[in-house]
GROMACS .gro file of C-alpha atoms in nm:
model
  245
    1MET     CA    1   7.830  10.371  11.616
    2LEU     CA    2   7.985  10.574  11.912
    3ASN     CA    3   8.291  10.373  11.937
    4ASP     CA    4   8.344  10.421  11.504
    5LEU     CA    5   8.287  10.806  11.600
    6CYS     CA    6   8.535  10.815  11.850
    7ARG     CA    7   8.816  10.628  11.659
    8LEU     CA    8   8.712  10.903  11.378
    9VAL     CA    9   8.733  11.216  11.623
   10PHE     CA   10   8.983  11.169  11.870
   11PRO     CA   11   9.329  11.077  11.648
   12HIS     CA   12   9.247  11.366  11.390
   13ALA     CA   13   9.235  11.617  11.709
   14PHE     CA   14   9.487  11.494  11.851
   15ALA     CA   15   9.723  11.491  11.542
   16GLU     CA   16   9.615  11.855  11.520
   17GLU     CA   17   9.702  11.969  11.858
   18VAL     CA   18  10.023  11.765  11.838
   19VAL     CA   19  10.161  11.913  11.478
   20LEU     CA   20   9.920  12.152  11.334
   21TRP     CA   21   9.867  12.437  11.630
   22PRO     CA   22  10.197  12.435  11.730
   23ALA     CA   23  10.339  12.539  11.384
   24LEU     CA   24  10.034  12.786  11.386
   25ARG     CA   25  10.121  12.958  11.725
   26ARG     CA   26  10.490  12.986  11.582
   27ARG     CA   27  10.432  13.146  11.235
   28LEU     CA   28  10.107  13.368  11.329
   29ALA     CA   29  10.112  13.645  11.592
   30ASP     CA   30   9.719  13.586  11.676
   31GLY     CA   31   9.817  13.202  11.655
   32GLU     CA   32   9.785  13.161  12.041
   33GLN     CA   33   9.417  13.306  12.047
   34LEU     CA   34   9.336  13.089  11.755
   35THR     CA   35   9.425  12.773  11.877
   36LEU     CA   36   9.303  12.854  12.270
   37GLU     CA   37   8.971  12.847  12.074
   38VAL     CA   38   8.946  12.526  11.930
   39GLU     CA   39   9.175  12.370  12.191
   40LYS     CA   40   8.862  12.489  12.442
   41GLU     CA   41   8.610  12.300  12.169
   42HIS     CA   42   8.831  11.956  12.167
   43GLN     CA   43   8.803  11.976  12.555
   44ALA     CA   44   8.444  12.020  12.558
   45ILE     CA   45   8.396  11.730  12.295
   46ASN     CA   46   8.635  11.513  12.531
   47GLU     CA   47   8.393  11.569  12.864
   48LEU     CA   48   8.072  11.512  12.653
   49PHE     CA   49   8.203  11.202  12.516
   50THR     CA   50   8.339  11.057  12.868
   51SER     CA   51   7.950  11.164  13.003
   52LEU     CA   52   7.792  11.013  12.714
   53GLU     CA   53   7.938  10.656  12.776
   54LYS     CA   54   7.807  10.640  13.150
   55LEU     CA   55   7.463  10.675  13.005
   56GLY     CA   56   7.212  10.440  12.888
   57VAL     CA   57   7.139  10.454  12.530
   58ASP     CA   58   6.812  10.472  12.514
   59SER     CA   59   6.781  10.755  12.826
   60PRO     CA   60   6.686  11.140  12.707
   61GLU     CA   61   7.032  11.263  12.866
   62HIS     CA   62   7.223  11.027  12.592
   63HIS     CA   63   7.016  11.179  12.335
   64ARG     CA   64   7.058  11.543  12.440
   65LEU     CA   65   7.414  11.479  12.494
   66PHE     CA   66   7.497  11.377  12.126
   67ASP     CA   67   7.306  11.623  11.976
   68GLU     CA   68   7.553  11.879  12.167
   69ILE     CA   69   7.822  11.675  12.044
   70VAL     CA   70   7.697  11.707  11.705
   71HIS     CA   71   7.665  12.039  11.743
   72LEU     CA   72   8.028  12.133  11.855
   73LEU     CA   73   8.189  11.900  11.605
   74ARG     CA   74   8.017  12.078  11.293
   75GLU     CA   75   8.169  12.422  11.487
   76ASP     CA   76   8.489  12.261  11.530
   77VAL     CA   77   8.523  12.165  11.147
   78ARG     CA   78   8.404  12.524  11.023
   79ASP     CA   79   8.647  12.701  11.266
   80GLU     CA   80   8.929  12.501  11.148
   81GLU     CA   81   8.836  12.473  10.763
   82ASP     CA   82   8.731  12.863  10.736
   83VAL     CA   83   9.018  13.008  10.962
   84LEU     CA   84   9.285  12.801  11.100
   85LEU     CA   85   9.353  12.585  10.822
   86PRO     CA   86   9.381  12.892  10.553
   87ARG     CA   87   9.602  13.092  10.773
   88LEU     CA   88   9.864  12.785  10.831
   89GLN     CA   89   9.860  12.710  10.424
   90GLN     CA   90   9.926  13.119  10.392
   91ALA     CA   91  10.206  13.109  10.664
   92CYS     CA   92  10.389  12.797  10.516
   93THR     CA   93  10.570  12.727  10.209
   94ARG     CA   94  10.464  12.417  10.024
   95GLU     CA   95  10.742  12.231  10.139
   96ASP     CA   96  10.695  12.301  10.529
   97LEU     CA   97  10.308  12.181  10.443
   98ILE     CA   98  10.419  11.862  10.272
   99ARG     CA   99  10.624  11.806  10.591
  100LEU     CA  100  10.345  11.884  10.802
  101GLY     CA  101  10.114  11.672  10.641
  102THR     CA  102  10.300  11.345  10.652
  103TYR     CA  103  10.398  11.420  11.040
  104TRP     CA  104  10.038  11.490  11.103
  105GLN     CA  105   9.943  11.155  10.909
  106ALA     CA  106  10.207  10.944  11.120
  107VAL     CA  107  10.056  11.114  11.454
  108ARG     CA  108   9.720  10.993  11.355
  109SER     CA  109   9.792  10.668  11.294
  110THR     CA  110   9.935  10.635  11.647
  111ALA     CA  111   9.732  10.849  11.820
  112PRO     CA  112   9.472  10.725  12.109
  113THR     CA  113   9.126  10.648  12.006
  114ARG     CA  114   8.924  10.744  12.319
  115PRO     CA  115   8.832  11.058  12.492
  116HIS     CA  116   9.072  11.158  12.770
  117PRO     CA  117   8.986  11.478  12.907
  118VAL     CA  118   9.225  11.475  13.205
  119VAL     CA  119   9.495  11.485  12.922
  120ALA     CA  120   9.698  11.830  12.829
  121ARG     CA  121   9.582  11.941  12.487
  122ARG     CA  122   9.952  12.075  12.407
  123PRO     CA  123  10.276  11.930  12.406
  124PRO     CA  124  10.478  11.805  12.561
  125GLY     CA  125  10.207  11.675  12.807
  126ASN     CA  126  10.001  11.527  12.528
  127ALA     CA  127  10.281  11.366  12.353
  128LEU     CA  128  10.424  11.223  12.658
  129SER     CA  129  10.108  11.035  12.760
  130ALA     CA  130  10.029  10.900  12.408
  131LEU     CA  131  10.228  10.595  12.433
  132PRO     CA  132  10.028  10.422  12.716
  133LEU     CA  133   9.710  10.573  12.592
  134THR     CA  134   9.736  10.428  12.252
  135VAL     CA  135   9.793  10.095  12.388
  136LEU     CA  136   9.532  10.074  12.619
  137ASP     CA  137   9.266  10.257  12.377
  138ARG     CA  138   9.369  10.032  12.070
  139SER     CA  139   9.344   9.731  12.278
  140ARG     CA  140   8.974   9.810  12.363
  141ASP     CA  141   8.915   9.858  12.002
  142LEU     CA  142   9.045   9.526  11.906
  143LEU     CA  143   8.867   9.334  12.200
  144ASP     CA  144   8.532   9.531  12.103
  145ALA     CA  145   8.576   9.436  11.721
  146ALA     CA  146   8.620   9.084  11.850
  147ALA     CA  147   8.314   9.065  12.038
  148ARG     CA  148   8.079   9.240  11.770
  149THR     CA  149   8.213   8.985  11.541
  150ARG     CA  150   8.113   8.702  11.778
  151ARG     CA  151   7.792   8.861  11.799
  152THR     CA  152   7.729   8.876  11.461
  153LEU     CA  153   7.836   8.527  11.404
  154VAL     CA  154   7.611   8.402  11.686
  155CYS     CA  155   7.299   8.591  11.583
  156SER     CA  156   7.350   8.500  11.192
  157GLY     CA  157   7.310   8.158  11.265
  158PRO     CA  158   7.019   7.909  11.208
  159PRO     CA  159   6.717   7.938  11.445
  160ASP     CA  160   6.773   7.581  11.595
  161GLU     CA  161   7.126   7.613  11.653
  162ARG     CA  162   7.101   7.921  11.896
  163ALA     CA  163   7.021   7.825  12.237
  164PRO     CA  164   6.956   8.060  12.545
  165ARG     CA  165   7.222   8.152  12.763
  166GLY     CA  166   7.282   7.928  13.053
  167ARG     CA  167   7.097   7.616  12.882
  168ARG     CA  168   7.223   7.299  12.739
  169ARG     CA  169   7.188   7.215  12.396
  170SER     CA  170   7.035   6.859  12.350
  171ARG     CA  171   7.263   6.659  12.135
  172ARG     CA  172   7.002   6.438  12.016
  173ALA     CA  173   6.905   6.495  11.656
  174PRO     CA  174   6.589   6.644  11.572
  175THR     CA  175   6.332   6.381  11.384
  176SER     CA  176   6.103   6.588  11.121
  177PRO     CA  177   5.905   6.466  10.840
  178ASP     CA  178   6.159   6.596  10.614
  179SER     CA  179   6.422   6.365  10.773
  180ARG     CA  180   6.192   6.049  10.745
  181GLY     CA  181   6.049   6.153  10.375
  182ALA     CA  182   6.420   6.141  10.266
  183GLN     CA  183   6.485   5.812  10.424
  184GLY     CA  184   6.200   5.688  10.276
  185HIS     CA  185   6.298   5.800   9.892
  186ALA     CA  186   6.636   5.633   9.997
  187ASP     CA  187   6.498   5.313  10.047
  188LEU     CA  188   6.263   5.300   9.729
  189ARG     CA  189   6.607   5.420   9.532
  190ARG     CA  190   6.781   5.095   9.670
  191LEU     CA  191   6.444   4.898   9.591
  192ALA     CA  192   6.450   5.021   9.217
  193ASP     CA  193   6.805   4.907   9.199
  194LEU     CA  194   6.740   4.605   9.340
  195ARG     CA  195   6.477   4.526   9.089
  196LYS     CA  196   6.704   4.624   8.809
  197LEU     CA  197   6.983   4.371   8.904
  198THR     CA  198   6.685   4.108   8.911
  199ALA     CA  199   6.543   4.176   8.579
  200ALA     CA  200   6.932   4.173   8.445
  201ALA     CA  201   6.988   3.835   8.588
  202ARG     CA  202   6.664   3.689   8.476
  203ARG     CA  203   6.772   3.750   8.120
  204THR     CA  204   7.107   3.625   8.134
  205ALA     CA  205   7.107   3.349   8.335
  206PRO     CA  206   6.927   3.003   8.295
  207ALA     CA  207   6.589   2.922   8.463
  208ARG     CA  208   6.681   2.787   8.815
  209PRO     CA  209   6.458   2.879   9.080
  210CYS     CA  210   6.619   3.014   9.395
  211ARG     CA  211   6.536   3.196   9.696
  212VAL     CA  212   6.595   3.541   9.813
  213SER     CA  213   6.731   3.585  10.150
  214ALA     CA  214   6.511   3.679  10.462
  215HIS     CA  215   6.709   3.962  10.505
  216LEU     CA  216   6.646   4.110  10.194
  217ARG     CA  217   6.305   4.019  10.148
  218LYS     CA  218   6.204   4.159  10.478
  219GLN     CA  219   6.419   4.501  10.392
  220PHE     CA  220   6.307   4.556  10.037
  221CYS     CA  221   6.012   4.319   9.896
  222PRO     CA  222   5.708   4.309  10.051
  223HIS     CA  223   5.590   4.078   9.824
  224PRO     CA  224   5.823   3.747   9.754
  225PHE     CA  225   5.963   3.697   9.379
  226ARG     CA  226   6.165   3.434   9.235
  227VAL     CA  227   6.472   3.521   9.048
  228ARG     CA  228   6.709   3.327   8.853
  229ALA     CA  229   7.056   3.260   8.940
  230GLU     CA  230   7.358   3.113   8.745
  231SER     CA  231   7.398   2.791   8.955
  232GLY     CA  232   7.170   2.552   9.153
  233ASP     CA  233   7.020   2.618   9.515
  234GLN     CA  234   7.267   2.880   9.594
  235GLN     CA  235   7.097   3.149   9.818
  236VAL     CA  236   7.150   3.501   9.651
  237ARG     CA  237   7.328   3.733   9.907
  238PRO     CA  238   7.287   4.095   9.942
  239SER     CA  239   7.668   4.187   9.835
  240ALA     CA  240   7.608   3.947   9.533
  241THR     CA  241   7.298   4.094   9.407
  242TYR     CA  242   7.277   4.467   9.552
  243ARG     CA  243   7.525   4.725   9.420
  244PRO     CA  244   7.375   5.050   9.429
  245THR     CA  245   7.418   5.288   9.168
   0.00000   0.00000   0.00000
């Protein structure tokens, strides 16, 4: 959650500091004072996020800093939407607003995504540091996303496929009553198929006694029975009598 909030907040603020606030200072007489206040808020948010990353999630200090960040973010949004952006809209033409919006979106798409309190809040310092910080931050975002995806796949697997870290999983397939029952059902199906073939041979072949092989009798026939074959004392082989359906 904290990483998602960083990716939402810091590219947005960086694009404002590079594109919108310089334009506001050029067009308004009190633009310097207006942008100074919002830049202080951005600096405070960067410092709080940096301190928050060093604390444990369950610590009381973590909750206190997070509540303070939420309060500052609300104040920052209120100042921008109620004061700065309406003043900028009044001072710019429609073409200027479209150009600034396009530039702002381009910078936001390539801006750093993590807090950097030691970086300047105004050009050219922030613009010069953007390229290496962007590569670093977005590489960390990719690694974090890959780690979360792997953790989700491991946690969503069946319980018997998850093993404690550092312990080797057994390669022997577990035996359960369900597996033995499935094998028993398969044997019964094969026996039923064999009996069907035997009955069909009895109806079509001339009466002639023939022994069933010891292998078939042991595997499928607990009680010996007699079948009729097409030829003399030829022994009935498994390949000639049993064909599973």
